[in-house]
Short mmCIF file of C-alpha atoms and ligand atoms in Angstrom, two decimals:
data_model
loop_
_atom_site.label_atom_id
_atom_site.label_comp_id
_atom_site.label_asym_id
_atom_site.label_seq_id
_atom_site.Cartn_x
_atom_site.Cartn_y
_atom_site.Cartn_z
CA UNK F 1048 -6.20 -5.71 15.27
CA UNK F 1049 -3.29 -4.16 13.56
CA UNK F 1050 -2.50 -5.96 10.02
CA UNK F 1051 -0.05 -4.68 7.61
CA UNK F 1052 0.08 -5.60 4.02
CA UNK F 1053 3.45 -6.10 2.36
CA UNK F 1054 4.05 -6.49 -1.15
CA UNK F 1055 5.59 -4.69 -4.63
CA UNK F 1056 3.82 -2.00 -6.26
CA UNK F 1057 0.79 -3.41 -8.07
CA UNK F 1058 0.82 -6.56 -6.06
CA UNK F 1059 -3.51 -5.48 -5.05
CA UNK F 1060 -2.29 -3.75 -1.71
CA UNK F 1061 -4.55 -1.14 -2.23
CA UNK F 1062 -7.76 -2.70 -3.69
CA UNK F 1063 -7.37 -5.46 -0.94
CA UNK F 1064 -6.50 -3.11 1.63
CA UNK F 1065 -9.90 -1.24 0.89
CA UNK F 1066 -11.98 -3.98 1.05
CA UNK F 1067 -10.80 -6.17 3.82
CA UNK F 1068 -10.81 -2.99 6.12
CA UNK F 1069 -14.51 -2.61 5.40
CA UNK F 1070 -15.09 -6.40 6.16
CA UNK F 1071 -12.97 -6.46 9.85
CA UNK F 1072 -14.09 -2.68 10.84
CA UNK F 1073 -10.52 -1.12 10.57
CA UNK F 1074 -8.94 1.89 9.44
CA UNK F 1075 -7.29 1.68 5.91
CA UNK F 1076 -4.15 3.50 5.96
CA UNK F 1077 -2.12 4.41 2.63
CA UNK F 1078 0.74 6.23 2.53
CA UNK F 1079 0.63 6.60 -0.86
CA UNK F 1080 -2.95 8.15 -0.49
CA UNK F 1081 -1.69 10.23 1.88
CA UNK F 1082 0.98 12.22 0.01
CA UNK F 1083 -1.14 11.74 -3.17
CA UNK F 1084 -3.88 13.87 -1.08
CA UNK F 1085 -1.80 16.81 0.28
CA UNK F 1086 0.37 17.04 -3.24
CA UNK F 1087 -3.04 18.13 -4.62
CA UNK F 1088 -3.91 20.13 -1.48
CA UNK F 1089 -0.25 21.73 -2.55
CA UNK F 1090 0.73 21.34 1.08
CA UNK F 1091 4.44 21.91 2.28
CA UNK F 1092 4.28 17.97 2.66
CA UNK F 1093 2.98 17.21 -0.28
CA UNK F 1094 4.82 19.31 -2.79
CA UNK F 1095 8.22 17.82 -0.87
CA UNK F 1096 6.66 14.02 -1.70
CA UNK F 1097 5.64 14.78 -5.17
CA UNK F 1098 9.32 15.03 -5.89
CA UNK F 1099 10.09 11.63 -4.95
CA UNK F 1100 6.46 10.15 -6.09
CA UNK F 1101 6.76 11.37 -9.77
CA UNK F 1102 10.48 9.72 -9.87
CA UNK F 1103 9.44 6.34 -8.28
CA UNK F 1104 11.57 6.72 -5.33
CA UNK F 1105 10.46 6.61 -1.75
CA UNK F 1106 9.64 9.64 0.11
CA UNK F 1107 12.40 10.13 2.83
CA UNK F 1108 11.81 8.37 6.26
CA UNK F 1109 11.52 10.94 8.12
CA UNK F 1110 8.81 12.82 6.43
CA UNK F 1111 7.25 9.70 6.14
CA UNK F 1112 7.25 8.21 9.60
CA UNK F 1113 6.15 11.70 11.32
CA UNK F 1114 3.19 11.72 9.17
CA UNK F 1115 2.25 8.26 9.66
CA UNK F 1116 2.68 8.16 13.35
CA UNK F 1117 0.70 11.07 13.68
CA UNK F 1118 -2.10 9.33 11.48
CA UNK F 1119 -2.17 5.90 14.18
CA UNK F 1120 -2.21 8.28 17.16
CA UNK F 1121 -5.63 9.96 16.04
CA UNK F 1122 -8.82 8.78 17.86
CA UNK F 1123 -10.21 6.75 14.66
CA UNK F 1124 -7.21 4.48 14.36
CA UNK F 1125 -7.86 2.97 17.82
CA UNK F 1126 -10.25 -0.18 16.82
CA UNK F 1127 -7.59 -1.30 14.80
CA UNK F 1128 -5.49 -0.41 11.75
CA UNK F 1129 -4.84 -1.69 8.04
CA UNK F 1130 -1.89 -0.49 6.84
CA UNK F 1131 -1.08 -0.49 2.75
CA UNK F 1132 2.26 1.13 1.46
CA UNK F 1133 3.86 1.40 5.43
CA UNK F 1134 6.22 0.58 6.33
CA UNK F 1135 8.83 0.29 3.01
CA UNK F 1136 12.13 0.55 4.87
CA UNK F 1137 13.38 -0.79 8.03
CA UNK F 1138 13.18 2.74 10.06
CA UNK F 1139 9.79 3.00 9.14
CA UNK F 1140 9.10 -0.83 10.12
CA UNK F 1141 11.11 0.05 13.82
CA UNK F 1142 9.36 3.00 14.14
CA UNK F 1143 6.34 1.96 14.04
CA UNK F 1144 6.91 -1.02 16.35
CA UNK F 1145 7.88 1.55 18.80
CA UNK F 1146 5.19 3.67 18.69
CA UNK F 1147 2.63 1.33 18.86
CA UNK F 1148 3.96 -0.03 21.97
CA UNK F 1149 3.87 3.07 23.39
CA UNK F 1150 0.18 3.06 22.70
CA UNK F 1151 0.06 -0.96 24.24
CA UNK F 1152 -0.63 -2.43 20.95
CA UNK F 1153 2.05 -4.54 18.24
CA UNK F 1154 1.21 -5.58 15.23
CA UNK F 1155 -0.91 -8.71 14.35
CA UNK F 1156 0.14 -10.02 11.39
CA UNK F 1157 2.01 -8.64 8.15
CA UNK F 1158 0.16 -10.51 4.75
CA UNK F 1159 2.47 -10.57 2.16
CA UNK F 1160 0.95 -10.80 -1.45
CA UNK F 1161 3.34 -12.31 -4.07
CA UNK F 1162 3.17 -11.56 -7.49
CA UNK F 1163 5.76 -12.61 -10.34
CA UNK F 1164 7.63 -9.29 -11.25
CA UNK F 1165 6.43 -9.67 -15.05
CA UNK F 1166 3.01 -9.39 -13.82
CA UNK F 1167 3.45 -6.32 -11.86
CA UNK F 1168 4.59 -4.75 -14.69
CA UNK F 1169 1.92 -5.60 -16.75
CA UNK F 1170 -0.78 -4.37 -14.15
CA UNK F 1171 1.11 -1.53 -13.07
CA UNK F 1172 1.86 0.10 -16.61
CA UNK F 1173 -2.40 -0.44 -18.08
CA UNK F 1174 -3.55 1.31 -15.00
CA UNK F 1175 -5.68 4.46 -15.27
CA UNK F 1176 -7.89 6.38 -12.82
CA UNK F 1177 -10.61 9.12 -13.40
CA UNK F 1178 -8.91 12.73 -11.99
CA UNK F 1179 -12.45 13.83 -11.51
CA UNK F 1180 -14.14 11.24 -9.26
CA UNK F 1181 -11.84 8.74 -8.52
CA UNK F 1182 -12.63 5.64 -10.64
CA UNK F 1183 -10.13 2.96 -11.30
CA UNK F 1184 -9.74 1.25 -15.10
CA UNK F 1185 -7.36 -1.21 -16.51
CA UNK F 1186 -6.59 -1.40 -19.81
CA UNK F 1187 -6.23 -5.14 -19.28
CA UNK F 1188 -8.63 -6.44 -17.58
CA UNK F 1189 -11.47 -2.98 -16.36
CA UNK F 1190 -11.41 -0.89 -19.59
CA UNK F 1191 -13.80 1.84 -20.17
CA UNK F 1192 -16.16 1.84 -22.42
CA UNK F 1193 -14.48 3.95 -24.32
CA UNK F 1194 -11.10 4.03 -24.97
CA UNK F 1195 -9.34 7.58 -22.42
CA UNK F 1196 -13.03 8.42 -21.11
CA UNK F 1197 -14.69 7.77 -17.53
CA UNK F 1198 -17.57 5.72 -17.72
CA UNK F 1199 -18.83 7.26 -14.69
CA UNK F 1200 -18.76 10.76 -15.34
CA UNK F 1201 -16.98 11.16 -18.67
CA UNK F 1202 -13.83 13.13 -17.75
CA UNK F 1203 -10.75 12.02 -19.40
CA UNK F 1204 -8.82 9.26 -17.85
CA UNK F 1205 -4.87 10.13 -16.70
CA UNK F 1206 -2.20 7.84 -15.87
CA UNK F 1207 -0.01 8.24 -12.35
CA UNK F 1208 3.03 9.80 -13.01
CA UNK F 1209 4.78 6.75 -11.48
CA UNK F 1210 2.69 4.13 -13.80
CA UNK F 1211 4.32 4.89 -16.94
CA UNK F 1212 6.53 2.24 -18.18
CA UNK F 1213 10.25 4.31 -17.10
CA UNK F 1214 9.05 5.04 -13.62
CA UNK F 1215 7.23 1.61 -12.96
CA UNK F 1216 11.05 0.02 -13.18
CA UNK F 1217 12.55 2.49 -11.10
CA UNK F 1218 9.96 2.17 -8.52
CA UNK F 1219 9.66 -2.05 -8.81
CA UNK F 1220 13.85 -1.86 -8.61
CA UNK F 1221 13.73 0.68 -5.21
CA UNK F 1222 10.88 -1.47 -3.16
CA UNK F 1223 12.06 -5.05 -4.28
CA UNK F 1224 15.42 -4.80 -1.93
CA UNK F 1225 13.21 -3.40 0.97
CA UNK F 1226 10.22 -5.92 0.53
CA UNK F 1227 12.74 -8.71 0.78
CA UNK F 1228 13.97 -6.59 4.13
CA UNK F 1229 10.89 -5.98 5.47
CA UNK F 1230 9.80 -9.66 5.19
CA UNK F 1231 12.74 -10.87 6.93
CA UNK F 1232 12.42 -8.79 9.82
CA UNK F 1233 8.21 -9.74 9.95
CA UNK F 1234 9.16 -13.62 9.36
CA UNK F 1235 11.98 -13.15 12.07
CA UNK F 1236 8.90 -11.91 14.61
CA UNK F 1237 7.06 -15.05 13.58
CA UNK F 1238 4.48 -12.44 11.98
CA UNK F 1239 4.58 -13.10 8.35
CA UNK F 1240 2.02 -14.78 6.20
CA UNK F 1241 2.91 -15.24 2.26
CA UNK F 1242 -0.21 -15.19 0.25
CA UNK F 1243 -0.55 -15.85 -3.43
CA UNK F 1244 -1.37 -12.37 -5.31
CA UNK F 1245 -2.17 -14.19 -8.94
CA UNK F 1246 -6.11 -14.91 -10.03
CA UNK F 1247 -9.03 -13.05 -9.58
CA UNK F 1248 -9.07 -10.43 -6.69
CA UNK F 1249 -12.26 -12.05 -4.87
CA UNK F 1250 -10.17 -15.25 -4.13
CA UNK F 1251 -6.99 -13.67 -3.23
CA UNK F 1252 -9.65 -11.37 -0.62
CA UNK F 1253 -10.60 -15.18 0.36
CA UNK F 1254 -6.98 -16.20 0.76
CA UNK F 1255 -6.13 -13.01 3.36
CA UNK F 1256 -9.23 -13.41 5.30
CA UNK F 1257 -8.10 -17.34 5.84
CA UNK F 1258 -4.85 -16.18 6.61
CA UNK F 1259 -6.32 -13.63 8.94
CA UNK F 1260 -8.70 -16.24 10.45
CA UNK F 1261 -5.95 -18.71 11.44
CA UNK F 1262 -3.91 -15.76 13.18
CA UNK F 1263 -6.89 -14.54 15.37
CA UNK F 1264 -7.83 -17.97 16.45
CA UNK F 1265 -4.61 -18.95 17.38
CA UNK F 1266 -3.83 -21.37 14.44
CA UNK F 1267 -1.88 -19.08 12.22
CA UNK F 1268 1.45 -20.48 10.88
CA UNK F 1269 3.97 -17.47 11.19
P1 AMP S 2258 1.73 3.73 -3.42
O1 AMP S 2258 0.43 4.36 -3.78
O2 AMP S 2258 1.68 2.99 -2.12
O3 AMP S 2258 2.33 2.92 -4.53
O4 AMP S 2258 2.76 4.96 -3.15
C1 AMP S 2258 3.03 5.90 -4.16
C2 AMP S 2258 4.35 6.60 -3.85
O5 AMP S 2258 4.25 7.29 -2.60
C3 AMP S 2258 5.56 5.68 -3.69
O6 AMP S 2258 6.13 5.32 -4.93
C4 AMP S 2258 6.48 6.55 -2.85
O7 AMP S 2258 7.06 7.58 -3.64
C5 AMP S 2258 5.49 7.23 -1.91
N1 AMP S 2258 5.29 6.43 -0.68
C6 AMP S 2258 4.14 5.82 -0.26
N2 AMP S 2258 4.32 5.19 0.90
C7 AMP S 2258 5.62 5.36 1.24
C8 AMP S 2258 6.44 4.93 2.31
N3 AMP S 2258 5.95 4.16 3.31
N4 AMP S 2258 7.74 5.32 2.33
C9 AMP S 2258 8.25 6.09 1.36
N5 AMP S 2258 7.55 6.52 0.29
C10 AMP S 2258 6.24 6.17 0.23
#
């Protein structure tokens, strides 16, 4: 199965991503994670993304697509692929249409979470992760225990470049035109599902997996 989610920044593509994967037996791929990973290896690749990341602006197609369709190509991605943060442009959505034909497989289904833009801005802006081992807090609704400090492992929290409150516009304002794309060209293939992103994560996982359910037994409404 090849699903794609679709949806603003902050919308839950990435926590939902994660843990649907794990519950279907698929390959979560993030884009975002990606370039995130090689700007701290200091690749070539990542120090050209980092550019664009710490703006809010999207990483140019081509760098984007190459790495992408090199990821889907690899050995792992063949029992099926979750996709979070690709495609975010129209060349990227073609491209990989293309390419996975060329490897006899389309995609399934695109899930697209909606979340009022206020919201997003809200979720996106209290975000804060743990530099040393990864965790995730929100100063909304996950806080530490104490205020800047990892429960986990007690290293002080940072926030992504691209979460504070100038970039989160930027980078709301660059995808919104290109979600509204994306889902055009999905709903034309009779491929889209709209799911509602508000409430508690667990019943928005619940909502996915239905929506998931109807398309592999053949009831889905595209
Ligand atoms: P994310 O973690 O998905 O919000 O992605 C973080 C940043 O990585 C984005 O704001 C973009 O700068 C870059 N990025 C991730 N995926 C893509 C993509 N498919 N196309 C272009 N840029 C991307």
């Amino acid at each position: 199965m090849q699903l794609i989610l679709l949806g603003l920044p902050g919308a839950g593509k990435g926590t939902q991503a994660a843990l649907l994967a794990e519950r279907l037996g698929l390959l979560h791929i993030s884009t975002g994670d990606m370039f995130r990973q090689a700007a701290a290896e200091g690749t070539e690749l990542g120090l050209r993304a980092q550019r664009y990341m710490s703006a809010g602006e999207l990483v140019p197609d081509e760098l984007t697509i190459a790495m992408l369709l090199e990821r889907i190509r690899r050995r792992d991605a063949a029992a099926g692929i979750m996709l979070d943060g690709f495609p975010r442009t129209l060349p990227q959505a073609e491209a990989l249409d293309r390419a996975l034909a060329e490897l006899g497989r389309a995609i399934d289904a695109v899930l697209y979470i909606q979340v009022p833009e206020a919201l997003l801005v809200a979720r996106l802006t209290g975000r804060w992760g743990c530099p040393s081992c990864g965790a995730i807090y929100h100063q909304l609704t996950s806080p530490p225990r104490v205020a800047g400090v990892c429960d986990r492992c007690g290293a002080t929290l940072t926030q992504r470049a691209d979460d504070q409150p100038a970039t989160v516009q930027a980078r709301l304002d660059t995808n919104r035109v290109w979600t509204e794309a994306l889902a055009e060209f999905y709903g034309a293939q009779g491929k889209l599902h709209a799911i509602d992103g508000t409430g508690e994560p667990a019943a928005i996982t619940e909502r996915l997996l239905a929506a998931i359910d109807g398309v592999t037994s053949g009831t889905g409404k595209a």
